Structure formats: C-alpha cells, structure tokens
DNA sequence: CAGAGCATACCAACCAGTTTGTATGCACCC
DNA sequence: GGGTGCATACAAACTGGTTGGTATGCTCTG
C-alpha cells in the first residue's frame, strides 16, 4: 500500500507544492471563511483541510490544535479589518468626526459586497465560546477592546476640538457603537437582510451627531438605505459650522 | 446485568416519578440553560438529560431530535420573556413612551440578577445556526420579529400621541434597539461585565428621547450605571411637558 | 392489561488528534 | 559539483473517545 506508485497523483493540492507560508495562510483563511459560515463547532478540521487544499498532516504541522488555528484566524481577521479601517479613516490630520464618519461608511459598504456573508468572525466566536472557553474569550475581548479604543480615541479628540453641547463618555459611546455593530450583523444575518446593518448605522450616526449638538436633519426613511452615497450626518454638521 | 435487581435506585431521578409534563419541561428548561451557557453544538443530549434528571429514553420519547428540542426551547424562552415584558410594560392605557421606558428598565434589571448569565438564547442560537440551518434561522427570525413589532408598536403610538420634532420610522428604530440589545449582551459576555448592557441602554434611551425632541440632559457618566434607579429620560421628558 | 412513560444497552458516524512514512530542499563537506 | 545528513513540509491511514440516535424491554397507571 505504498503511495500509489505515484505516477499520477489525482488531485494536485491546489497547484501548490512545498510553499510553507502559502499553506499556513490557506489554512488560516479557510478557517476564517468556514467559521464565519458555520461557527466553530460547526466547522471540522477536515473541512478546513479540504478547503485549504491541504491534509491533516499539514494542519497539525502548523497548528497544535483546533483552538490554536482559531486564535490565529482571529488575529488574521482583525489585522485584515484593521488595515481596512486604516484606509477608510484617511489622513490623521483630518477632523475626527469626518474620520469616524468615513469609518461607518466603510462598515456599511463592507456588508454590501455581493458574495460576502454578513458575519463577523469575532462576534461569532465570542458568542459561541465566551461562556465556555476562557482563553478564547480573552482573545476576543482584547480584539473588541482594540476597535473600541480606536473609536473612543476619535470621539475624545472630537470632544476636544468641538465642544459638544452634551457631555458624554467617549469609551461608553464607543462600546455602544461596537455593540450595535455586532448586534446589527447578528440581526441582519438572521433576517437575511444586509440592509438592516446600513439602516442601523444611520441611527448610530444620528445619535453621535446629536451628541455634538446638531439637530438631526429630518430623516427620510425611504431614502435612508442609501447611506454611503449621501454625505454623512457628521460631515453635514461640519460643513454648516 | 439487569436493572440492578432494583431494590435501591441510587439516584432518584430528581424526586419526580412519572410526571409527563414535568419531565418535558425539565428537559426544555435544561436545554435553555445549557445552550445559553455553552451554545448549541457545545451542549450534548446527554448533558441535557443529566441536567434534567432524565434519561435518553425520556428525551427521545418527547423529542424526535436535538433540533426539535432546540425549537421547543426557543419557544419556551420567548414565551417566558414575553410574559416578563407584559409585566414590565404595565397598563396598556399608559403613555407608550413610559411603557417603553419601563421595558428598558426591565431589560437592564434582567442582566443584574446575581446568578444569571448575560446571554440571550435567541441571540446565541441565531449566531451559531443562522448561517447553516435554515429552519432554525426562520424560527429565530420570527421571534426577533415579535419583539421588534412590540417595540415598533409603542414607538408608532408615541409618534401619534406626541408629535416628535424628528420624523423616524418606528420599525427601523425598533430594529436598531433590538440589534443594540443583542450586541450588548454579546459584548457584555465577552467582557464579563454586565454593566455594559446598562450603559448601552442609557444611550439607547437618550437616542429615543432625542427623537422626541427633548434635549438629553447632561449625561453624567459616573452616575450612568444606576439606570434603573433614576427616572428614565423618557419619563423625564414627559414630566416636563 | 394496554399503552404511556420511561430505563438501559447499544450502534454507526463523526471528529480531534496521532502515528508513521515520504518527498523536498538546503547546508556542508569532499 | 555531487554526494551525505538532516530538517522541514507535507501525505494518509489509523485511533479512541464522543455524539446523536435506536432497539428493546420494564413498570407504573388508568
């Protein structure tokens, strides 16, 4: 039963041969995709291997356990998203409210990508494991903290620049936005309606605008779906100031 | 190896003997608890049986599959919660904004119950299965719709009674509140900080208040934790009107 | 005494992780 | 520059425990 006298190896493992970094990356990215679609327990190591065009041997060569690759997948996912935010935010010298606005635009746009599923790896893993796996929970918490700190920083700077009519705690508001974002993805997935995310983000914007003292312009609920095409409320505020 | 010549049956099956309804209920309630703690795939049928003080025979006598009891658990959970809302809301003749306010109070209080874990069965099941199990997804959607319709109804009536300065779509706002609630539970669980839910609800209230034209009173972020003890913003609005 | 309400033993599929073996490239010496 | 030694990078069969589900029979009740 030796390796089939190996003249023709039927499936050519994704046209990749001895490419350490590529294999590892393929495994991690497959994990991200599969877990986002089916959850942690709903994804098997074998599925990951098949999707990555690798074998169990390769898998356990790079990762000591399923939990390990999960952690790697979370880090990979967050690093990727962070890069996206970096692009969305634009110049650091820009007004923090404009930057936040662009970030929300980016988020709204991210659920509109055609083939893309509306699910955040972080939220899914946290929901499934936070109650039972302390280590994974801690990793998720750290990642959520990262996003919140970023937004809280923007809000804090905005508070300094413009002196808002209402006092507020930037961290609290940032956590509220983060929670809303996660909940929106959950609800949108359940309803199979990505537009729900956009709609919720409109209200999030309106709330932040309200904090900075601008009257929310009359919301036209028919048009509210076209978020990313309209100038954000925050931008609107700044332009008339 | 017959049933131990059964003179003394070591564990007396939860001091319950041939009580059909009680057995069924125990199984369902055990499912609710376990799934809320460990998720769907993280909970085994055996665990449910043990927790309910029943055996597999009993389990499959009442439910054809794990999926079936999950559905029963969701319905049970939602019916229970709905009763809670009924109590919280109070008289139907009351002002809808006051009723909404009391509902938010109830939600904030529900995560403060000492031994209680911060997790919504609905949110957990939806997050884990919405992407892979269409039937369960549909059930979750229906339940979420129920809550949203309730809140949207309150908001719509509030719009009729008081004519708010800002126009808004009650359903959109209700979905936003629902999403925020789900996301808050997710974030609070991940951070192991139930107070995050209360904090987020404060901002939710403030947003709704804002819609009805009242200036949010200066938020004191140190004190914002004591939500349920302070008269809600909506009530505050109505008292000065 | 019939049938609802269980209890117990059992099973087949599944799944994370292991073992064992092989192919490939690189370093180093001759 | 070609052979030798060895580490990395896989491949694939296997294992042992787990899990949802079943088969069968006992037992209490109406």
PDB file of N, CA and C in Angstrom, chain A residues 28 76 139 170 204 206 214 221 241:
ATOM      1  N   UNK A  28      -5.402  29.167   7.454  1.00  0.00           N
ATOM      2  CA  UNK A  28      -5.992  30.219   8.293  1.00  0.00           C
ATOM      3  C   UNK A  28      -7.190  30.863   7.589  1.00  0.00           C
ATOM      4  N   UNK A  76      -5.656  37.024  12.412  1.00  0.00           N
ATOM      5  CA  UNK A  76      -5.589  37.325  10.982  1.00  0.00           C
ATOM      6  C   UNK A  76      -6.763  38.205  10.561  1.00  0.00           C
ATOM      7  N   UNK A 139      -9.051  36.468  24.221  1.00  0.00           N
ATOM      8  CA  UNK A 139      -8.561  36.960  22.928  1.00  0.00           C
ATOM      9  C   UNK A 139      -9.615  37.841  22.268  1.00  0.00           C
ATOM     10  N   UNK A 170     -16.506  59.087  25.992  1.00  0.00           N
ATOM     11  CA  UNK A 170     -16.137  58.516  24.695  1.00  0.00           C
ATOM     12  C   UNK A 170     -16.086  56.989  24.695  1.00  0.00           C
ATOM     13  N   UNK A 204     -27.060  55.188  14.302  1.00  0.00           N
ATOM     14  CA  UNK A 204     -25.852  55.392  15.094  1.00  0.00           C
ATOM     15  C   UNK A 204     -25.244  56.748  14.801  1.00  0.00           C
ATOM     16  N   UNK A 206     -26.781  59.321  13.578  1.00  0.00           N
ATOM     17  CA  UNK A 206     -27.685  60.362  14.057  1.00  0.00           C
ATOM     18  C   UNK A 206     -27.452  60.594  15.550  1.00  0.00           C
ATOM     19  N   UNK A 214     -25.852  68.953  16.841  1.00  0.00           N
ATOM     20  CA  UNK A 214     -26.567  69.272  15.618  1.00  0.00           C
ATOM     21  C   UNK A 214     -27.925  68.583  15.630  1.00  0.00           C
ATOM     22  N   UNK A 221     -37.112  58.111   5.814  1.00  0.00           N
ATOM     23  CA  UNK A 221     -36.888  56.676   5.986  1.00  0.00           C
ATOM     24  C   UNK A 221     -36.912  55.927   4.662  1.00  0.00           C
ATOM     25  N   UNK A 241     -20.804  74.615   9.826  1.00  0.00           N
ATOM     26  CA  UNK A 241     -20.343  75.046  11.148  1.00  0.00           C
ATOM     27  C   UNK A 241     -19.179  75.992  11.015  1.00  0.00           C
TER      28      UNK A 241
END
